[in-house]
JSON list of C-alpha atoms in Angstrom, two decimals:
[
{"chain": "A", "resi": 1, "resn": "GLU", "atom": "CA", "xyz": [-47.07, 61.23, 15.23]},
{"chain": "A", "resi": 2, "resn": "VAL", "atom": "CA", "xyz": [-43.47, 61.23, 16.41]},
{"chain": "A", "resi": 3, "resn": "GLN", "atom": "CA", "xyz": [-41.11, 62.36, 13.67]},
{"chain": "A", "resi": 4, "resn": "LEU", "atom": "CA", "xyz": [-37.33, 62.61, 13.78]},
{"chain": "A", "resi": 5, "resn": "VAL", "atom": "CA", "xyz": [-35.57, 63.91, 10.68]},
{"chain": "A", "resi": 6, "resn": "GLU", "atom": "CA", "xyz": [-31.79, 63.88, 10.49]},
{"chain": "A", "resi": 7, "resn": "SER", "atom": "CA", "xyz": [-29.70, 66.04, 8.19]},
{"chain": "A", "resi": 8, "resn": "GLY", "atom": "CA", "xyz": [-26.11, 67.14, 7.71]},
{"chain": "A", "resi": 9, "resn": "GLY", "atom": "CA", "xyz": [-24.52, 63.92, 6.57]},
{"chain": "A", "resi": 10, "resn": "GLY", "atom": "CA", "xyz": [-22.16, 63.71, 3.63]},
{"chain": "A", "resi": 11, "resn": "LEU", "atom": "CA", "xyz": [-18.64, 63.00, 2.48]},
{"chain": "A", "resi": 12, "resn": "VAL", "atom": "CA", "xyz": [-15.81, 64.36, 4.63]},
{"chain": "A", "resi": 13, "resn": "GLN", "atom": "CA", "xyz": [-12.07, 63.79, 4.63]},
{"chain": "A", "resi": 14, "resn": "PRO", "atom": "CA", "xyz": [-10.31, 62.05, 7.50]},
{"chain": "A", "resi": 15, "resn": "GLY", "atom": "CA", "xyz": [-9.56, 64.55, 10.23]},
{"chain": "A", "resi": 16, "resn": "GLY", "atom": "CA", "xyz": [-12.46, 66.74, 9.17]},
{"chain": "A", "resi": 17, "resn": "SER", "atom": "CA", "xyz": [-15.60, 67.86, 10.95]},
{"chain": "A", "resi": 18, "resn": "LEU", "atom": "CA", "xyz": [-19.32, 67.58, 10.39]},
{"chain": "A", "resi": 19, "resn": "ARG", "atom": "CA", "xyz": [-22.41, 68.67, 12.30]},
{"chain": "A", "resi": 20, "resn": "LEU", "atom": "CA", "xyz": [-25.51, 66.54, 12.24]},
{"chain": "A", "resi": 21, "resn": "SER", "atom": "CA", "xyz": [-28.96, 67.88, 13.07]},
{"chain": "A", "resi": 22, "resn": "CYS", "atom": "CA", "xyz": [-32.19, 66.16, 14.01]},
{"chain": "A", "resi": 23, "resn": "ALA", "atom": "CA", "xyz": [-35.53, 67.97, 13.80]},
{"chain": "A", "resi": 24, "resn": "ALA", "atom": "CA", "xyz": [-38.12, 66.58, 16.19]},
{"chain": "A", "resi": 25, "resn": "SER", "atom": "CA", "xyz": [-41.88, 66.92, 15.96]},
{"chain": "A", "resi": 26, "resn": "GLY", "atom": "CA", "xyz": [-45.05, 65.24, 17.18]},
{"chain": "A", "resi": 27, "resn": "PHE", "atom": "CA", "xyz": [-44.05, 65.22, 20.84]},
{"chain": "A", "resi": 28, "resn": "THR", "atom": "CA", "xyz": [-42.89, 67.59, 23.57]},
{"chain": "A", "resi": 29, "resn": "PHE", "atom": "CA", "xyz": [-39.17, 67.61, 22.74]},
{"chain": "A", "resi": 30, "resn": "SER", "atom": "CA", "xyz": [-38.15, 69.32, 25.97]},
{"chain": "A", "resi": 31, "resn": "SER", "atom": "CA", "xyz": [-39.53, 66.41, 28.01]},
{"chain": "A", "resi": 32, "resn": "TYR", "atom": "CA", "xyz": [-37.48, 63.64, 26.45]},
{"chain": "A", "resi": 33, "resn": "SER", "atom": "CA", "xyz": [-33.89, 62.49, 26.53]},
{"chain": "A", "resi": 34, "resn": "MET", "atom": "CA", "xyz": [-32.34, 61.83, 23.15]},
{"chain": "A", "resi": 35, "resn": "ASN", "atom": "CA", "xyz": [-29.64, 59.64, 21.64]},
{"chain": "A", "resi": 36, "resn": "TRP", "atom": "CA", "xyz": [-27.46, 59.20, 18.60]},
{"chain": "A", "resi": 37, "resn": "VAL", "atom": "CA", "xyz": [-26.96, 55.64, 17.38]},
{"chain": "A", "resi": 38, "resn": "ARG", "atom": "CA", "xyz": [-24.91, 54.69, 14.33]},
{"chain": "A", "resi": 39, "resn": "GLN", "atom": "CA", "xyz": [-24.70, 51.75, 11.97]},
{"chain": "A", "resi": 40, "resn": "ALA", "atom": "CA", "xyz": [-21.67, 51.11, 9.79]},
{"chain": "A", "resi": 41, "resn": "PRO", "atom": "CA", "xyz": [-22.46, 49.73, 6.31]},
{"chain": "A", "resi": 42, "resn": "GLY", "atom": "CA", "xyz": [-23.62, 46.13, 6.62]},
{"chain": "A", "resi": 43, "resn": "LYS", "atom": "CA", "xyz": [-22.98, 46.12, 10.37]},
{"chain": "A", "resi": 44, "resn": "GLY", "atom": "CA", "xyz": [-24.95, 46.26, 13.60]},
{"chain": "A", "resi": 45, "resn": "LEU", "atom": "CA", "xyz": [-26.11, 49.12, 15.78]},
{"chain": "A", "resi": 46, "resn": "GLU", "atom": "CA", "xyz": [-23.77, 51.13, 18.01]},
{"chain": "A", "resi": 47, "resn": "TRP", "atom": "CA", "xyz": [-25.03, 53.62, 20.58]},
{"chain": "A", "resi": 48, "resn": "ILE", "atom": "CA", "xyz": [-22.75, 56.65, 20.68]},
{"chain": "A", "resi": 49, "resn": "SER", "atom": "CA", "xyz": [-24.30, 59.43, 22.74]},
{"chain": "A", "resi": 50, "resn": "TYR", "atom": "CA", "xyz": [-27.13, 60.42, 25.12]},
{"chain": "A", "resi": 51, "resn": "ILE", "atom": "CA", "xyz": [-28.40, 63.76, 26.36]},
{"chain": "A", "resi": 52, "resn": "SER", "atom": "CA", "xyz": [-31.02, 64.18, 29.05]},
{"chain": "A", "resi": 53, "resn": "SER", "atom": "CA", "xyz": [-34.08, 66.37, 28.60]},
{"chain": "A", "resi": 54, "resn": "SER", "atom": "CA", "xyz": [-32.48, 69.31, 30.41]},
{"chain": "A", "resi": 55, "resn": "SER", "atom": "CA", "xyz": [-28.98, 68.65, 29.00]},
{"chain": "A", "resi": 56, "resn": "THR", "atom": "CA", "xyz": [-27.82, 67.99, 32.56]},
{"chain": "A", "resi": 57, "resn": "ASN", "atom": "CA", "xyz": [-26.60, 64.46, 31.84]},
{"chain": "A", "resi": 58, "resn": "ILE", "atom": "CA", "xyz": [-24.53, 63.65, 28.77]},
{"chain": "A", "resi": 59, "resn": "TYR", "atom": "CA", "xyz": [-22.83, 60.36, 27.97]},
{"chain": "A", "resi": 60, "resn": "TYR", "atom": "CA", "xyz": [-20.64, 59.09, 25.15]},
{"chain": "A", "resi": 61, "resn": "ALA", "atom": "CA", "xyz": [-19.35, 55.77, 23.95]},
{"chain": "A", "resi": 62, "resn": "ASP", "atom": "CA", "xyz": [-15.60, 55.37, 24.36]},
{"chain": "A", "resi": 63, "resn": "SER", "atom": "CA", "xyz": [-15.23, 55.24, 20.57]},
{"chain": "A", "resi": 64, "resn": "VAL", "atom": "CA", "xyz": [-16.30, 58.88, 20.17]},
{"chain": "A", "resi": 65, "resn": "ASN", "atom": "CA", "xyz": [-15.57, 60.41, 23.57]},
{"chain": "A", "resi": 66, "resn": "GLY", "atom": "CA", "xyz": [-13.47, 63.54, 23.19]},
{"chain": "A", "resi": 67, "resn": "ARG", "atom": "CA", "xyz": [-14.21, 63.88, 19.47]},
{"chain": "A", "resi": 68, "resn": "PHE", "atom": "CA", "xyz": [-18.02, 64.16, 19.31]},
{"chain": "A", "resi": 69, "resn": "THR", "atom": "CA", "xyz": [-20.29, 66.59, 21.17]},
{"chain": "A", "resi": 70, "resn": "ILE", "atom": "CA", "xyz": [-24.02, 66.16, 21.61]},
{"chain": "A", "resi": 71, "resn": "SER", "atom": "CA", "xyz": [-26.29, 69.16, 22.23]},
{"chain": "A", "resi": 72, "resn": "ARG", "atom": "CA", "xyz": [-29.90, 70.21, 21.91]},
{"chain": "A", "resi": 73, "resn": "ASP", "atom": "CA", "xyz": [-31.91, 73.39, 21.33]},
{"chain": "A", "resi": 74, "resn": "THR", "atom": "CA", "xyz": [-35.35, 73.20, 22.90]},
{"chain": "A", "resi": 75, "resn": "ALA", "atom": "CA", "xyz": [-36.53, 76.38, 21.19]},
{"chain": "A", "resi": 76, "resn": "LYS", "atom": "CA", "xyz": [-35.81, 74.78, 17.82]},
{"chain": "A", "resi": 77, "resn": "ASN", "atom": "CA", "xyz": [-36.89, 71.26, 18.80]},
{"chain": "A", "resi": 78, "resn": "SER", "atom": "CA", "xyz": [-33.55, 70.08, 17.53]},
{"chain": "A", "resi": 79, "resn": "LEU", "atom": "CA", "xyz": [-30.78, 67.68, 18.49]},
{"chain": "A", "resi": 80, "resn": "TYR", "atom": "CA", "xyz": [-27.21, 68.03, 17.25]},
{"chain": "A", "resi": 81, "resn": "LEU", "atom": "CA", "xyz": [-24.03, 66.01, 16.97]},
{"chain": "A", "resi": 82, "resn": "GLN", "atom": "CA", "xyz": [-20.78, 67.87, 16.35]},
{"chain": "A", "resi": 83, "resn": "MET", "atom": "CA", "xyz": [-18.24, 65.40, 14.99]},
{"chain": "A", "resi": 84, "resn": "ASN", "atom": "CA", "xyz": [-14.56, 66.36, 14.92]},
{"chain": "A", "resi": 85, "resn": "SER", "atom": "CA", "xyz": [-11.37, 64.48, 14.04]},
{"chain": "A", "resi": 86, "resn": "LEU", "atom": "CA", "xyz": [-13.35, 62.09, 11.89]},
{"chain": "A", "resi": 87, "resn": "ARG", "atom": "CA", "xyz": [-11.90, 58.72, 11.01]},
{"chain": "A", "resi": 88, "resn": "ALA", "atom": "CA", "xyz": [-12.72, 56.15, 8.34]},
{"chain": "A", "resi": 89, "resn": "GLU", "atom": "CA", "xyz": [-14.27, 53.95, 11.01]},
{"chain": "A", "resi": 90, "resn": "ASP", "atom": "CA", "xyz": [-16.83, 56.69, 11.73]},
{"chain": "A", "resi": 91, "resn": "THR", "atom": "CA", "xyz": [-18.42, 55.97, 8.36]},
{"chain": "A", "resi": 92, "resn": "ALA", "atom": "CA", "xyz": [-21.99, 54.99, 9.14]},
{"chain": "A", "resi": 93, "resn": "VAL", "atom": "CA", "xyz": [-25.64, 55.90, 9.04]},
{"chain": "A", "resi": 94, "resn": "TYR", "atom": "CA", "xyz": [-26.33, 58.08, 12.06]},
{"chain": "A", "resi": 95, "resn": "TYR", "atom": "CA", "xyz": [-29.73, 57.79, 13.69]},
{"chain": "A", "resi": 96, "resn": "CYS", "atom": "CA", "xyz": [-31.37, 60.25, 16.01]},
{"chain": "A", "resi": 97, "resn": "ALA", "atom": "CA", "xyz": [-33.45, 58.34, 18.56]},
{"chain": "A", "resi": 98, "resn": "ARG", "atom": "CA", "xyz": [-35.88, 59.33, 21.28]},
{"chain": "A", "resi": 99, "resn": "ASP", "atom": "CA", "xyz": [-35.46, 57.93, 24.76]},
{"chain": "A", "resi": 100, "resn": "ASP", "atom": "CA", "xyz": [-38.38, 57.40, 27.12]},
{"chain": "A", "resi": 101, "resn": "GLN", "atom": "CA", "xyz": [-38.88, 55.81, 30.50]},
{"chain": "A", "resi": 102, "resn": "TYR", "atom": "CA", "xyz": [-40.84, 52.57, 30.40]},
{"chain": "A", "resi": 103, "resn": "GLU", "atom": "CA", "xyz": [-41.52, 51.29, 33.90]},
{"chain": "A", "resi": 104, "resn": "SER", "atom": "CA", "xyz": [-38.69, 53.53, 35.17]},
{"chain": "A", "resi": 105, "resn": "VAL", "atom": "CA", "xyz": [-36.18, 52.19, 32.64]},
{"chain": "A", "resi": 106, "resn": "GLU", "atom": "CA", "xyz": [-34.68, 54.12, 29.72]},
{"chain": "A", "resi": 107, "resn": "VAL", "atom": "CA", "xyz": [-35.86, 52.70, 26.40]},
{"chain": "A", "resi": 108, "resn": "ILE", "atom": "CA", "xyz": [-35.08, 53.98, 22.91]},
{"chain": "A", "resi": 109, "resn": "ASP", "atom": "CA", "xyz": [-38.55, 54.00, 21.41]},
{"chain": "A", "resi": 110, "resn": "TYR", "atom": "CA", "xyz": [-38.51, 56.08, 18.20]},
{"chain": "A", "resi": 111, "resn": "TRP", "atom": "CA", "xyz": [-35.85, 56.44, 15.53]},
{"chain": "A", "resi": 112, "resn": "GLY", "atom": "CA", "xyz": [-35.30, 58.77, 12.61]},
{"chain": "A", "resi": 113, "resn": "GLN", "atom": "CA", "xyz": [-34.49, 57.46, 9.14]},
{"chain": "A", "resi": 114, "resn": "GLY", "atom": "CA", "xyz": [-30.83, 58.28, 9.50]},
{"chain": "A", "resi": 115, "resn": "THR", "atom": "CA", "xyz": [-28.21, 60.32, 7.65]},
{"chain": "A", "resi": 116, "resn": "LEU", "atom": "CA", "xyz": [-25.14, 58.81, 6.02]},
{"chain": "A", "resi": 117, "resn": "VAL", "atom": "CA", "xyz": [-21.68, 60.04, 6.97]},
{"chain": "A", "resi": 118, "resn": "THR", "atom": "CA", "xyz": [-18.80, 58.88, 4.79]},
{"chain": "A", "resi": 119, "resn": "VAL", "atom": "CA", "xyz": [-15.24, 59.58, 5.89]},
{"chain": "A", "resi": 120, "resn": "SER", "atom": "CA", "xyz": [-12.88, 59.11, 2.99]},
{"chain": "A", "resi": 121, "resn": "SER", "atom": "CA", "xyz": [-10.14, 60.88, 1.10]},
{"chain": "B", "resi": 1, "resn": "GLU", "atom": "CA", "xyz": [-19.04, 46.09, 29.97]},
{"chain": "B", "resi": 2, "resn": "ILE", "atom": "CA", "xyz": [-21.81, 43.60, 29.27]},
{"chain": "B", "resi": 3, "resn": "VAL", "atom": "CA", "xyz": [-21.52, 41.86, 25.89]},
{"chain": "B", "resi": 4, "resn": "LEU", "atom": "CA", "xyz": [-24.64, 40.54, 24.17]},
{"chain": "B", "resi": 5, "resn": "THR", "atom": "CA", "xyz": [-24.43, 37.50, 21.88]},
{"chain": "B", "resi": 6, "resn": "GLN", "atom": "CA", "xyz": [-27.27, 36.53, 19.56]},
{"chain": "B", "resi": 7, "resn": "SER", "atom": "CA", "xyz": [-27.92, 33.18, 17.95]},
{"chain": "B", "resi": 8, "resn": "PRO", "atom": "CA", "xyz": [-28.33, 31.98, 15.37]},
{"chain": "B", "resi": 9, "resn": "GLY", "atom": "CA", "xyz": [-26.74, 34.53, 13.09]},
{"chain": "B", "resi": 10, "resn": "THR", "atom": "CA", "xyz": [-29.25, 33.67, 10.39]},
{"chain": "B", "resi": 11, "resn": "LEU", "atom": "CA", "xyz": [-32.54, 31.82, 10.69]},
{"chain": "B", "resi": 12, "resn": "SER", "atom": "CA", "xyz": [-34.08, 30.52, 7.47]},
{"chain": "B", "resi": 13, "resn": "LEU", "atom": "CA", "xyz": [-37.78, 29.82, 7.84]},
{"chain": "B", "resi": 14, "resn": "SER", "atom": "CA", "xyz": [-40.99, 29.78, 5.84]},
{"chain": "B", "resi": 15, "resn": "PRO", "atom": "CA", "xyz": [-44.03, 32.02, 6.40]},
{"chain": "B", "resi": 16, "resn": "GLY", "atom": "CA", "xyz": [-46.27, 30.50, 9.05]},
{"chain": "B", "resi": 17, "resn": "GLU", "atom": "CA", "xyz": [-43.40, 28.88, 10.93]},
{"chain": "B", "resi": 18, "resn": "ARG", "atom": "CA", "xyz": [-42.30, 29.72, 14.46]},
{"chain": "B", "resi": 19, "resn": "ALA", "atom": "CA", "xyz": [-39.10, 31.69, 15.00]},
{"chain": "B", "resi": 20, "resn": "THR", "atom": "CA", "xyz": [-37.07, 31.49, 18.19]},
{"chain": "B", "resi": 21, "resn": "LEU", "atom": "CA", "xyz": [-34.23, 33.98, 18.59]},
{"chain": "B", "resi": 22, "resn": "SER", "atom": "CA", "xyz": [-31.75, 33.90, 21.43]},
{"chain": "B", "resi": 23, "resn": "CYS", "atom": "CA", "xyz": [-29.87, 36.69, 23.19]},
{"chain": "B", "resi": 24, "resn": "ARG", "atom": "CA", "xyz": [-27.25, 35.83, 25.78]},
{"chain": "B", "resi": 25, "resn": "ALA", "atom": "CA", "xyz": [-25.53, 38.35, 28.06]},
{"chain": "B", "resi": 26, "resn": "SER", "atom": "CA", "xyz": [-21.96, 37.99, 29.34]},
{"chain": "B", "resi": 27, "resn": "GLN", "atom": "CA", "xyz": [-23.24, 38.67, 32.85]},
{"chain": "B", "resi": 28, "resn": "SER", "atom": "CA", "xyz": [-26.64, 38.85, 34.51]},
{"chain": "B", "resi": 29, "resn": "VAL", "atom": "CA", "xyz": [-28.93, 41.59, 33.22]},
{"chain": "B", "resi": 30, "resn": "SER", "atom": "CA", "xyz": [-32.08, 42.83, 34.87]},
{"chain": "B", "resi": 31, "resn": "ALA", "atom": "CA", "xyz": [-35.01, 41.77, 32.69]},
{"chain": "B", "resi": 32, "resn": "SER", "atom": "CA", "xyz": [-36.27, 45.34, 32.98]},
{"chain": "B", "resi": 33, "resn": "TYR", "atom": "CA", "xyz": [-33.28, 46.49, 30.98]},
{"chain": "B", "resi": 34, "resn": "LEU", "atom": "CA", "xyz": [-33.62, 44.16, 27.97]},
{"chain": "B", "resi": 35, "resn": "ALA", "atom": "CA", "xyz": [-35.27, 45.26, 24.71]},
{"chain": "B", "resi": 36, "resn": "TRP", "atom": "CA", "xyz": [-35.70, 43.87, 21.21]},
{"chain": "B", "resi": 37, "resn": "TYR", "atom": "CA", "xyz": [-35.76, 45.79, 17.91]},
{"chain": "B", "resi": 38, "resn": "GLN", "atom": "CA", "xyz": [-36.68, 44.87, 14.36]},
{"chain": "B", "resi": 39, "resn": "GLN", "atom": "CA", "xyz": [-34.88, 46.41, 11.41]},
{"chain": "B", "resi": 40, "resn": "LYS", "atom": "CA", "xyz": [-36.00, 45.89, 7.84]},
{"chain": "B", "resi": 41, "resn": "ARG", "atom": "CA", "xyz": [-33.63, 46.51, 4.95]},
{"chain": "B", "resi": 42, "resn": "GLY", "atom": "CA", "xyz": [-33.12, 50.22, 4.37]},
{"chain": "B", "resi": 43, "resn": "GLN", "atom": "CA", "xyz": [-35.24, 51.21, 7.36]},
{"chain": "B", "resi": 44, "resn": "ALA", "atom": "CA", "xyz": [-34.68, 52.46, 10.87]},
{"chain": "B", "resi": 45, "resn": "PRO", "atom": "CA", "xyz": [-35.01, 50.02, 13.76]},
{"chain": "B", "resi": 46, "resn": "ARG", "atom": "CA", "xyz": [-38.40, 49.65, 15.43]},
{"chain": "B", "resi": 47, "resn": "LEU", "atom": "CA", "xyz": [-38.97, 48.88, 19.10]},
{"chain": "B", "resi": 48, "resn": "LEU", "atom": "CA", "xyz": [-40.72, 45.52, 19.57]},
{"chain": "B", "resi": 49, "resn": "ILE", "atom": "CA", "xyz": [-40.23, 44.49, 23.17]},
{"chain": "B", "resi": 50, "resn": "TYR", "atom": "CA", "xyz": [-39.08, 46.28, 26.32]},
{"chain": "B", "resi": 51, "resn": "GLY", "atom": "CA", "xyz": [-38.60, 44.96, 29.82]},
{"chain": "B", "resi": 52, "resn": "ALA", "atom": "CA", "xyz": [-37.82, 41.56, 28.24]},
{"chain": "B", "resi": 53, "resn": "SER", "atom": "CA", "xyz": [-41.50, 40.70, 27.74]},
{"chain": "B", "resi": 54, "resn": "SER", "atom": "CA", "xyz": [-43.66, 43.82, 27.24]},
{"chain": "B", "resi": 55, "resn": "ARG", "atom": "CA", "xyz": [-44.79, 44.56, 23.71]},
{"chain": "B", "resi": 56, "resn": "ALA", "atom": "CA", "xyz": [-44.39, 48.12, 22.48]},
{"chain": "B", "resi": 57, "resn": "THR", "atom": "CA", "xyz": [-47.36, 50.05, 21.17]},
{"chain": "B", "resi": 58, "resn": "GLY", "atom": "CA", "xyz": [-48.82, 48.57, 18.02]},
{"chain": "B", "resi": 59, "resn": "ILE", "atom": "CA", "xyz": [-46.72, 45.39, 18.03]},
{"chain": "B", "resi": 60, "resn": "PRO", "atom": "CA", "xyz": [-48.76, 42.30, 17.08]},
{"chain": "B", "resi": 61, "resn": "ASP", "atom": "CA", "xyz": [-49.20, 39.61, 19.71]},
{"chain": "B", "resi": 62, "resn": "ARG", "atom": "CA", "xyz": [-47.38, 37.05, 17.57]},
{"chain": "B", "resi": 63, "resn": "PHE", "atom": "CA", "xyz": [-44.23, 38.68, 18.97]},
{"chain": "B", "resi": 64, "resn": "SER", "atom": "CA", "xyz": [-43.33, 37.68, 22.50]},
{"chain": "B", "resi": 65, "resn": "GLY", "atom": "CA", "xyz": [-40.27, 38.01, 24.70]},
{"chain": "B", "resi": 66, "resn": "SER", "atom": "CA", "xyz": [-39.10, 36.06, 27.69]},
{"chain": "B", "resi": 67, "resn": "GLY", "atom": "CA", "xyz": [-36.08, 35.31, 29.80]},
{"chain": "B", "resi": 68, "resn": "SER", "atom": "CA", "xyz": [-34.07, 36.37, 32.79]},
{"chain": "B", "resi": 69, "resn": "GLY", "atom": "CA", "xyz": [-30.52, 36.54, 34.06]},
{"chain": "B", "resi": 70, "resn": "THR", "atom": "CA", "xyz": [-28.27, 35.95, 31.07]},
{"chain": "B", "resi": 71, "resn": "ASP", "atom": "CA", "xyz": [-30.67, 34.25, 28.65]},
{"chain": "B", "resi": 72, "resn": "PHE", "atom": "CA", "xyz": [-33.44, 35.99, 26.76]},
{"chain": "B", "resi": 73, "resn": "THR", "atom": "CA", "xyz": [-35.65, 34.88, 23.88]},
{"chain": "B", "resi": 74, "resn": "LEU", "atom": "CA", "xyz": [-37.73, 36.59, 21.22]},
{"chain": "B", "resi": 75, "resn": "THR", "atom": "CA", "xyz": [-40.40, 34.36, 19.72]},
{"chain": "B", "resi": 76, "resn": "ILE", "atom": "CA", "xyz": [-42.44, 35.04, 16.61]},
{"chain": "B", "resi": 77, "resn": "SER", "atom": "CA", "xyz": [-45.29, 32.54, 16.80]},
{"chain": "B", "resi": 78, "resn": "ARG", "atom": "CA", "xyz": [-46.19, 32.47, 13.10]},
{"chain": "B", "resi": 79, "resn": "LEU", "atom": "CA", "xyz": [-44.03, 34.33, 10.65]},
{"chain": "B", "resi": 80, "resn": "GLU", "atom": "CA", "xyz": [-45.76, 36.80, 8.36]},
{"chain": "B", "resi": 81, "resn": "PRO", "atom": "CA", "xyz": [-44.06, 37.99, 5.14]},
{"chain": "B", "resi": 82, "resn": "GLU", "atom": "CA", "xyz": [-43.35, 41.38, 6.75]},
{"chain": "B", "resi": 83, "resn": "ASP", "atom": "CA", "xyz": [-41.47, 39.75, 9.66]},
{"chain": "B", "resi": 84, "resn": "PHE", "atom": "CA", "xyz": [-38.42, 38.82, 7.60]},
{"chain": "B", "resi": 85, "resn": "ALA", "atom": "CA", "xyz": [-35.85, 41.25, 8.93]},
{"chain": "B", "resi": 86, "resn": "VAL", "atom": "CA", "xyz": [-32.91, 41.60, 11.31]},
{"chain": "B", "resi": 87, "resn": "TYR", "atom": "CA", "xyz": [-33.61, 41.50, 15.03]},
{"chain": "B", "resi": 88, "resn": "TYR", "atom": "CA", "xyz": [-31.40, 43.07, 17.69]},
{"chain": "B", "resi": 89, "resn": "CYS", "atom": "CA", "xyz": [-31.45, 42.66, 21.42]},
{"chain": "B", "resi": 90, "resn": "GLN", "atom": "CA", "xyz": [-30.28, 45.57, 23.51]},
{"chain": "B", "resi": 91, "resn": "GLN", "atom": "CA", "xyz": [-29.55, 46.21, 27.14]},
{"chain": "B", "resi": 92, "resn": "PHE", "atom": "CA", "xyz": [-29.60, 49.44, 29.13]},
{"chain": "B", "resi": 93, "resn": "GLY", "atom": "CA", "xyz": [-26.56, 49.65, 31.34]},
{"chain": "B", "resi": 94, "resn": "SER", "atom": "CA", "xyz": [-24.02, 52.05, 32.72]},
{"chain": "B", "resi": 95, "resn": "SER", "atom": "CA", "xyz": [-21.01, 52.21, 30.44]},
{"chain": "B", "resi": 96, "resn": "PRO", "atom": "CA", "xyz": [-21.84, 52.19, 27.64]},
{"chain": "B", "resi": 97, "resn": "LEU", "atom": "CA", "xyz": [-25.37, 53.35, 28.31]},
{"chain": "B", "resi": 98, "resn": "PHE", "atom": "CA", "xyz": [-26.90, 51.05, 25.69]},
{"chain": "B", "resi": 99, "resn": "THR", "atom": "CA", "xyz": [-25.39, 47.89, 24.22]},
{"chain": "B", "resi": 100, "resn": "PHE", "atom": "CA", "xyz": [-26.74, 46.04, 21.19]},
{"chain": "B", "resi": 101, "resn": "GLY", "atom": "CA", "xyz": [-26.27, 42.44, 20.18]},
{"chain": "B", "resi": 102, "resn": "PRO", "atom": "CA", "xyz": [-24.91, 41.66, 16.70]},
{"chain": "B", "resi": 103, "resn": "GLY", "atom": "CA", "xyz": [-28.35, 40.77, 15.36]},
{"chain": "B", "resi": 104, "resn": "THR", "atom": "CA", "xyz": [-30.16, 37.72, 13.99]},
{"chain": "B", "resi": 105, "resn": "LYS", "atom": "CA", "xyz": [-31.33, 37.80, 10.41]},
{"chain": "B", "resi": 106, "resn": "VAL", "atom": "CA", "xyz": [-34.61, 36.00, 9.75]},
{"chain": "B", "resi": 107, "resn": "ASP", "atom": "CA", "xyz": [-34.84, 35.23, 6.07]},
{"chain": "B", "resi": 108, "resn": "ILE", "atom": "CA", "xyz": [-37.17, 33.32, 3.82]},
{"chain": "B", "resi": 109, "resn": "LYS", "atom": "CA", "xyz": [-36.34, 29.67, 3.32]}
]
């Protein structure tokens, strides 16, 4: 069974930093690309970052580019999101999500339960 | 950047009724790149449909997807109590890599 468990969320002041982690199990982590997707309270879903299986390809949404850094540790079956210069508008539940190829197209197919990040003074 | 619009914003129906949800793209999207997700309150999203019309593993056949170009549809043939949720369409693109629609809430009439 695919399991993705996020951790590291919490309350942080504007301008501060936070590092999210995602522990993966139930599949061969090193073979899959991964994503972070967030959801502001009461709002829709926003994709924010992607990392390929080998970490060769990394992409960010414009809203976080230059402030957030995605990374992965295959030995620990873990995905990370380093978030710097946090703003109030970064307040959201952050989901770790697996990416697979379905008929040669990238599809986000499994999601963790999310971790809440609140940016407030 | 391709923008996805979903309608209606809210759909109020009774169990057993048919639900038809629309997703419109601001420019033509390959059907291969269109997916649908279900999100229940307090839960993570779940993949329902990929490639516009292929059901994901374990998804009941009352869920079906169709469409091409700029217009896509998710149909729930007969609503079950567990189907009342928010549904998002999503497209795989270039920049940003994934784009979601604003969602359609299906609630109990």
